[in-house]
Coordinates of C-alpha atoms and ligand atoms in Angstrom, one line a residue:
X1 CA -37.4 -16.1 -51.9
X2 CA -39.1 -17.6 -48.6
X3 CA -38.7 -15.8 -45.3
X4 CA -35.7 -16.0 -43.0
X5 CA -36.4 -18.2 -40.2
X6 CA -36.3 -16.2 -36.9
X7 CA -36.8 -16.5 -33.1
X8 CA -39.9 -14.8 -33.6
X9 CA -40.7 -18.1 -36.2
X10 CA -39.6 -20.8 -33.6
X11 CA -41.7 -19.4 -31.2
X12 CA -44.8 -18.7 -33.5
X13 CA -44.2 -23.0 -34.3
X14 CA -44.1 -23.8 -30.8
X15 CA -47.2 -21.7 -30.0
X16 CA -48.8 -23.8 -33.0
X17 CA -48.2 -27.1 -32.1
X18 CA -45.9 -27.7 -34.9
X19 CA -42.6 -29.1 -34.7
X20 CA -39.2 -27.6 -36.2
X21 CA -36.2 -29.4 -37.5
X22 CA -32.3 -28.6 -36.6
X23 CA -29.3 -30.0 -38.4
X24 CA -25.6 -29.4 -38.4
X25 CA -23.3 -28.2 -41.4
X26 CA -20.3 -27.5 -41.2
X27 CA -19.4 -26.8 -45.0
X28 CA -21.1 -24.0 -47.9
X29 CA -22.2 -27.1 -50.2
X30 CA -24.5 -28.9 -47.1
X31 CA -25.5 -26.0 -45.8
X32 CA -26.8 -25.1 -49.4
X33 CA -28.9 -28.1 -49.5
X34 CA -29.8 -28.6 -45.8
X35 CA -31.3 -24.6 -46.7
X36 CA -33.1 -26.0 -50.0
X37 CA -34.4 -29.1 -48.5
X38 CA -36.7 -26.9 -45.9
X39 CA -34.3 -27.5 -42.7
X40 CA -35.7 -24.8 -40.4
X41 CA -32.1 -24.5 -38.2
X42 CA -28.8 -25.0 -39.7
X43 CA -26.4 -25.5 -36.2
X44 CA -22.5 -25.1 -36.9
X45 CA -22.0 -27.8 -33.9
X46 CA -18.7 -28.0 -32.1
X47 CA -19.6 -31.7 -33.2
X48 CA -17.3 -30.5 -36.1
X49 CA -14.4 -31.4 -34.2
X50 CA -14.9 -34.6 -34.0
X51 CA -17.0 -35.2 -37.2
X52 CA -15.3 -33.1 -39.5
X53 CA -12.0 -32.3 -38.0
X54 CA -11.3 -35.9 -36.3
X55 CA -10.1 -34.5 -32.8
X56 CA -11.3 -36.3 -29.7
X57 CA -13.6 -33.9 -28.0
X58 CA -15.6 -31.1 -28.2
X59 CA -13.4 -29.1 -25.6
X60 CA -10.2 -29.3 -28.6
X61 CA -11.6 -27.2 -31.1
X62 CA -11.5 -23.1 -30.9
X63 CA -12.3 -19.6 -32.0
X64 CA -10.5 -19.2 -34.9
X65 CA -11.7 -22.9 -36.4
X66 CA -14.6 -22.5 -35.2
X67 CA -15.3 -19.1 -37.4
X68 CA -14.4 -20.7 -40.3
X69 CA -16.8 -23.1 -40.8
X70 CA -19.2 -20.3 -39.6
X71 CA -18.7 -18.5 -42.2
X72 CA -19.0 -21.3 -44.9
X73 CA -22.4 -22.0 -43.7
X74 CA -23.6 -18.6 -43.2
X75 CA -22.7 -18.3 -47.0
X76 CA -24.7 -21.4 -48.0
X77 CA -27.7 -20.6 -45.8
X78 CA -30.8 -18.2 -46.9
X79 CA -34.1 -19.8 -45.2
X80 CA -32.4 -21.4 -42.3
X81 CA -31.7 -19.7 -39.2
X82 CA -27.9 -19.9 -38.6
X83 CA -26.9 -20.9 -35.6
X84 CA -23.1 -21.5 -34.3
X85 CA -21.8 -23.3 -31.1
X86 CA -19.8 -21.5 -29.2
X87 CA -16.2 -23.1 -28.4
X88 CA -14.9 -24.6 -25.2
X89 CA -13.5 -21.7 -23.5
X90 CA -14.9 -19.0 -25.7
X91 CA -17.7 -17.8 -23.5
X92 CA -16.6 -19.3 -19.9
X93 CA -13.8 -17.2 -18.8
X94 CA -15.5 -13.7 -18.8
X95 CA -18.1 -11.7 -20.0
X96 CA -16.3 -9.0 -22.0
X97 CA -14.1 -11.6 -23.8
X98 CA -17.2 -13.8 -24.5
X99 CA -18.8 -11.1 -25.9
X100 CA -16.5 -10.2 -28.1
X101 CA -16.1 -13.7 -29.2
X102 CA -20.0 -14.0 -29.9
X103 CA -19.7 -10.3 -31.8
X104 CA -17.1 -12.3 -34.0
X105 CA -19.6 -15.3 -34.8
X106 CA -22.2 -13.0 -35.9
X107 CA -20.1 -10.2 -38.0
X108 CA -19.2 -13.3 -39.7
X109 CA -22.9 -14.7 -40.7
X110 CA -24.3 -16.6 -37.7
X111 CA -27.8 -15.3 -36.8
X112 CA -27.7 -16.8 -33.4
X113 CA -25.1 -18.8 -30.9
X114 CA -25.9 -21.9 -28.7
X115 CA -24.2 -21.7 -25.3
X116 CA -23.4 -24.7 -22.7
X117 CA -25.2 -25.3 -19.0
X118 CA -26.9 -23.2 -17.0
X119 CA -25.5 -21.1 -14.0
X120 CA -25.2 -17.9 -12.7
X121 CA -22.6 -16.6 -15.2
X122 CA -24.3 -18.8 -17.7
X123 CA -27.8 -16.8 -17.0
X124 CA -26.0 -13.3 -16.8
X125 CA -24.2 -13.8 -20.2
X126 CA -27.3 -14.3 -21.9
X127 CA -28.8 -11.4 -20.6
X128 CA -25.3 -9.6 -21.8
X129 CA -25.5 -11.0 -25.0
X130 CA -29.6 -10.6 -25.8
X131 CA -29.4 -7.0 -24.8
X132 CA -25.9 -7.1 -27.1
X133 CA -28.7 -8.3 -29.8
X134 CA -27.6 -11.8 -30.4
X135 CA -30.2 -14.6 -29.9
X136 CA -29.0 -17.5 -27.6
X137 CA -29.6 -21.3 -27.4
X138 CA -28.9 -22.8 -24.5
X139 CA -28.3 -26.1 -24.0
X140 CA -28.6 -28.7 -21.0
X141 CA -29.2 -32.1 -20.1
X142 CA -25.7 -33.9 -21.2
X143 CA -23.5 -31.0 -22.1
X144 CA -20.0 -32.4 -23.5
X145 CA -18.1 -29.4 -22.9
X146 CA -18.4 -30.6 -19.1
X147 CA -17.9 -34.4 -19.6
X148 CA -15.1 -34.6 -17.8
X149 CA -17.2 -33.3 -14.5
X150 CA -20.4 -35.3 -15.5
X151 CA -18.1 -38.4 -16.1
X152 CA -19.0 -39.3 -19.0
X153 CA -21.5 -39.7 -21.9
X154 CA -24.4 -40.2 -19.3
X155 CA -28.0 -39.7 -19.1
X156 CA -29.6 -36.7 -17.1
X157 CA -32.6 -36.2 -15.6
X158 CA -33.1 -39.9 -14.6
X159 CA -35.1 -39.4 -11.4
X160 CA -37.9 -36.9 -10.5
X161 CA -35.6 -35.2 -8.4
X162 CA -33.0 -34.8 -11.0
X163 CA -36.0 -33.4 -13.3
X164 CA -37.5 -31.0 -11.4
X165 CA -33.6 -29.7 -11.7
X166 CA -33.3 -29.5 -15.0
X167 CA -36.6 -27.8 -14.6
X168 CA -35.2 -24.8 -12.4
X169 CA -32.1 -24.7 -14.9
X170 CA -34.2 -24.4 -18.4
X171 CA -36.6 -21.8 -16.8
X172 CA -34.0 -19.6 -15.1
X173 CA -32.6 -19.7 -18.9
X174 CA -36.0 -18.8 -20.4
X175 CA -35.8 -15.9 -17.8
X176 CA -32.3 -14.7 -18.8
X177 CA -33.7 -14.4 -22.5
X178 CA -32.5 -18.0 -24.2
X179 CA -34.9 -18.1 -27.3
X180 CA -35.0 -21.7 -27.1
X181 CA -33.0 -25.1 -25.3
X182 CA -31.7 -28.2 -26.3
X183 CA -31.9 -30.9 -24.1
X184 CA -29.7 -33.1 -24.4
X185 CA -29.8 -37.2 -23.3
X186 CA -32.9 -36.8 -21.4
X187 CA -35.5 -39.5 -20.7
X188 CA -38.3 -38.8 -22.7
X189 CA -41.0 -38.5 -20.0
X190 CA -38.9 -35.3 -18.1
X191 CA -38.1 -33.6 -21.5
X192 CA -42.0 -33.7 -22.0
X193 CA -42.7 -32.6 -18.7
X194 CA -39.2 -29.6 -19.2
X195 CA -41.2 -29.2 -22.7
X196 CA -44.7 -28.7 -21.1
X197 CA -43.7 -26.4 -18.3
X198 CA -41.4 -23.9 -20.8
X199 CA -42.8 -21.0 -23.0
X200 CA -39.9 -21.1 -25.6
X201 CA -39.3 -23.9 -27.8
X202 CA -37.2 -27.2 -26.5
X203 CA -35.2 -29.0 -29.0
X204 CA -34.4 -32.8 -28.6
X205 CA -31.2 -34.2 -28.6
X206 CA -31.6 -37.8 -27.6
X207 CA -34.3 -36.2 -25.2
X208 CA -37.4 -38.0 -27.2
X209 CA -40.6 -37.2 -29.4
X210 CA -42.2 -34.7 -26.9
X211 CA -40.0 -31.7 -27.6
X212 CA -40.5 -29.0 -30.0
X213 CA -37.7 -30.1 -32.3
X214 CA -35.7 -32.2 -33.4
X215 CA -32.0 -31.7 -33.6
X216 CA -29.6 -34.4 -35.3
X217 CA -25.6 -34.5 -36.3
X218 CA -26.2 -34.1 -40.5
X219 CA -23.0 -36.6 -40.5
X220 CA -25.2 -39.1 -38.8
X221 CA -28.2 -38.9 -40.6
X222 CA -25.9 -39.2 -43.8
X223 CA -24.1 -41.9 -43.1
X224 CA -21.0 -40.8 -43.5
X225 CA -19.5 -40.1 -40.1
X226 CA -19.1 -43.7 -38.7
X227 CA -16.1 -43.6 -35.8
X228 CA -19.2 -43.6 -33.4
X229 CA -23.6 -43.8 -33.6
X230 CA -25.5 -42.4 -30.6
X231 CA -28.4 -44.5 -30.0
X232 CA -30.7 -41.5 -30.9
X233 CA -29.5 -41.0 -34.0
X234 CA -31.4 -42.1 -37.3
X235 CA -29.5 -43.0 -40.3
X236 CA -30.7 -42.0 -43.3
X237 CA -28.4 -42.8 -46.4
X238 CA -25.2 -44.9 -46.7
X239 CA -22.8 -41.3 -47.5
X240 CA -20.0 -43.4 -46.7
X241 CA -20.7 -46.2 -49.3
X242 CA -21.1 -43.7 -52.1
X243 CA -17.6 -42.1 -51.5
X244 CA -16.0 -45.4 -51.2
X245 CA -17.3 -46.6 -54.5
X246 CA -17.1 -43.1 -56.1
X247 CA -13.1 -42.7 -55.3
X248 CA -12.6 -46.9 -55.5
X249 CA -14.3 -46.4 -59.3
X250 CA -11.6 -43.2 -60.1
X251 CA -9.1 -45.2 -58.4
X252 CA -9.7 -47.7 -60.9
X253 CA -10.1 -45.6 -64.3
X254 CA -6.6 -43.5 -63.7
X255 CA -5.1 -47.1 -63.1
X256 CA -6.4 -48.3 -66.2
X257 CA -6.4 -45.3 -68.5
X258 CA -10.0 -44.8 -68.5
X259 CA -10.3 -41.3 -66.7
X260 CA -9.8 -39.0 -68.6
X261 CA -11.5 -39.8 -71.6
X262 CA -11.8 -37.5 -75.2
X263 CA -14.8 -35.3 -73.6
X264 CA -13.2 -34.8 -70.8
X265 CA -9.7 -33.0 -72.0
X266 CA -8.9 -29.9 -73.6
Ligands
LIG301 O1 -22.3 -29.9 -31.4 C1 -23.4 -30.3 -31.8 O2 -23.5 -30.8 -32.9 C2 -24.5 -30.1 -30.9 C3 -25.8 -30.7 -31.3 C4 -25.9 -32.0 -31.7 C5 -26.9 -30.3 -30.3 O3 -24.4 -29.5 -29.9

């Protein structure tokens, strides 16, 4: 069986020049074959809520649904390193309850939990939760657990002053312990220089080709979410297509009498 993917593996990449790839799951079945098709990071985003769940926001979905789909992909995952989003309001309030709540995520199969901006509390809980043993991403840049502050879907890090910002914010994570970042909606050129000027790994999220991976919403890349397409997002097959024709084609046969058919019935 090949080796579980670790922090100590992200960093070893990084330190090698070579790049690592992230994708969300949210399910036991994609997980399975995000694991088998080499994916080095399987995320449970709080994209979920929108993607899989159909809310509006990030900021609607909790603990409890949350922990769910954390445990279907923890099931489904061997190689890949598990990683799951903590919720809107799980990790904000205070650190006890926030550690309990990342405890939770981990009893239940994650091997890791990405956390949301970077602050004073932010920096403190990650030194709570690494010395609790859990890895943490953190994640800056466009963070949509804050749009309604930001104001928006809107680029960060536009101008050098605004860089040099994001700077201080990814390193004081780096300091607290955060075993890697994703940036988020960055102009390429600051990610590179955020990139260039961190020790652990940065992962892109609409933040370019200079970071040291590449993180995508598997939805996207499949084709079959299609409410919404960020700009940076590649898509890859036509998901959506194939279930259309798959359920208009059994729509069809039970209407006509050919499903089932003699092999198919006890
Ligand atoms: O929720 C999510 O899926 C994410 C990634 C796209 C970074 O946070």
């Amino acid at each position: 069986m090949a080796k579980k993917v670790t922090v100590r593996t992200l960093q070893k990449m990084k330190n090698a020049g070579e790049k690592f790839s992230v994708l969300t799951a949210y399910d036991y079945s994609t997980a399975k074959y995000l694991d088998e098709a080499g994916i080095d990071v399987i995320l449970i985003g709080d994209s979920l809520a929108m993607v899989a769940l159909g809310y509006e926001n990030t900021m609607s979905i909790g603990v409890e649904e949350m922990s769910i789909f954390t445990r279907a992909v923890a099931k489904g995952s061997k190689r890949a390193m598990v990683v799951t989003d903590m919720p809107f309001l799980s990790y904000t309030t205070d650190i006890p309850s926030a550690l309990t709540n990342i405890g939770n995520m981990i009893k239940l199969g994650a091997n890791a939990v990405k956390i949301e901006a970077s602050n004073d509390y932010i920096e403190a809980l990650i030194k709570r939760t690494t010395q609790m043993g859990v890895p943490v991403m953190g994640h800056i840049g466009f963070t949509p657990q804050s749009e309604n502050v930001i104001g928006g879907h809107i680029i960060q890090g536009k101008t050098e002053d605004a860089t040099e910002q994001l700077l201080i914010q990814a390193k004081k994570l780096e300091k607290a312990g955060a075993f890697s970042i994703v940036l988020e909606m960055v102009p390429e050129t600051s990610a590179k220089y955020i990139t260039e000027n961190l020790t652990i790994p940065t992962i892109s999220c609409g933040a370019g080709r200079y970071c040291d991976a590449q993180v995508l919403v598997s939805d996207d890349i499949f084709g079959k979410f299609s409410d919404f397409k960020p700009k940076f997002a590649r898509k890859y097959g036509d998901m959506k297509s194939l279930i259309l024709n798959c359920a208009k084609q059994f729509n069809e046969d039970v209407k006509t009498g050919k499903f089932p058919s003699e092999e198919e019935i006890y």
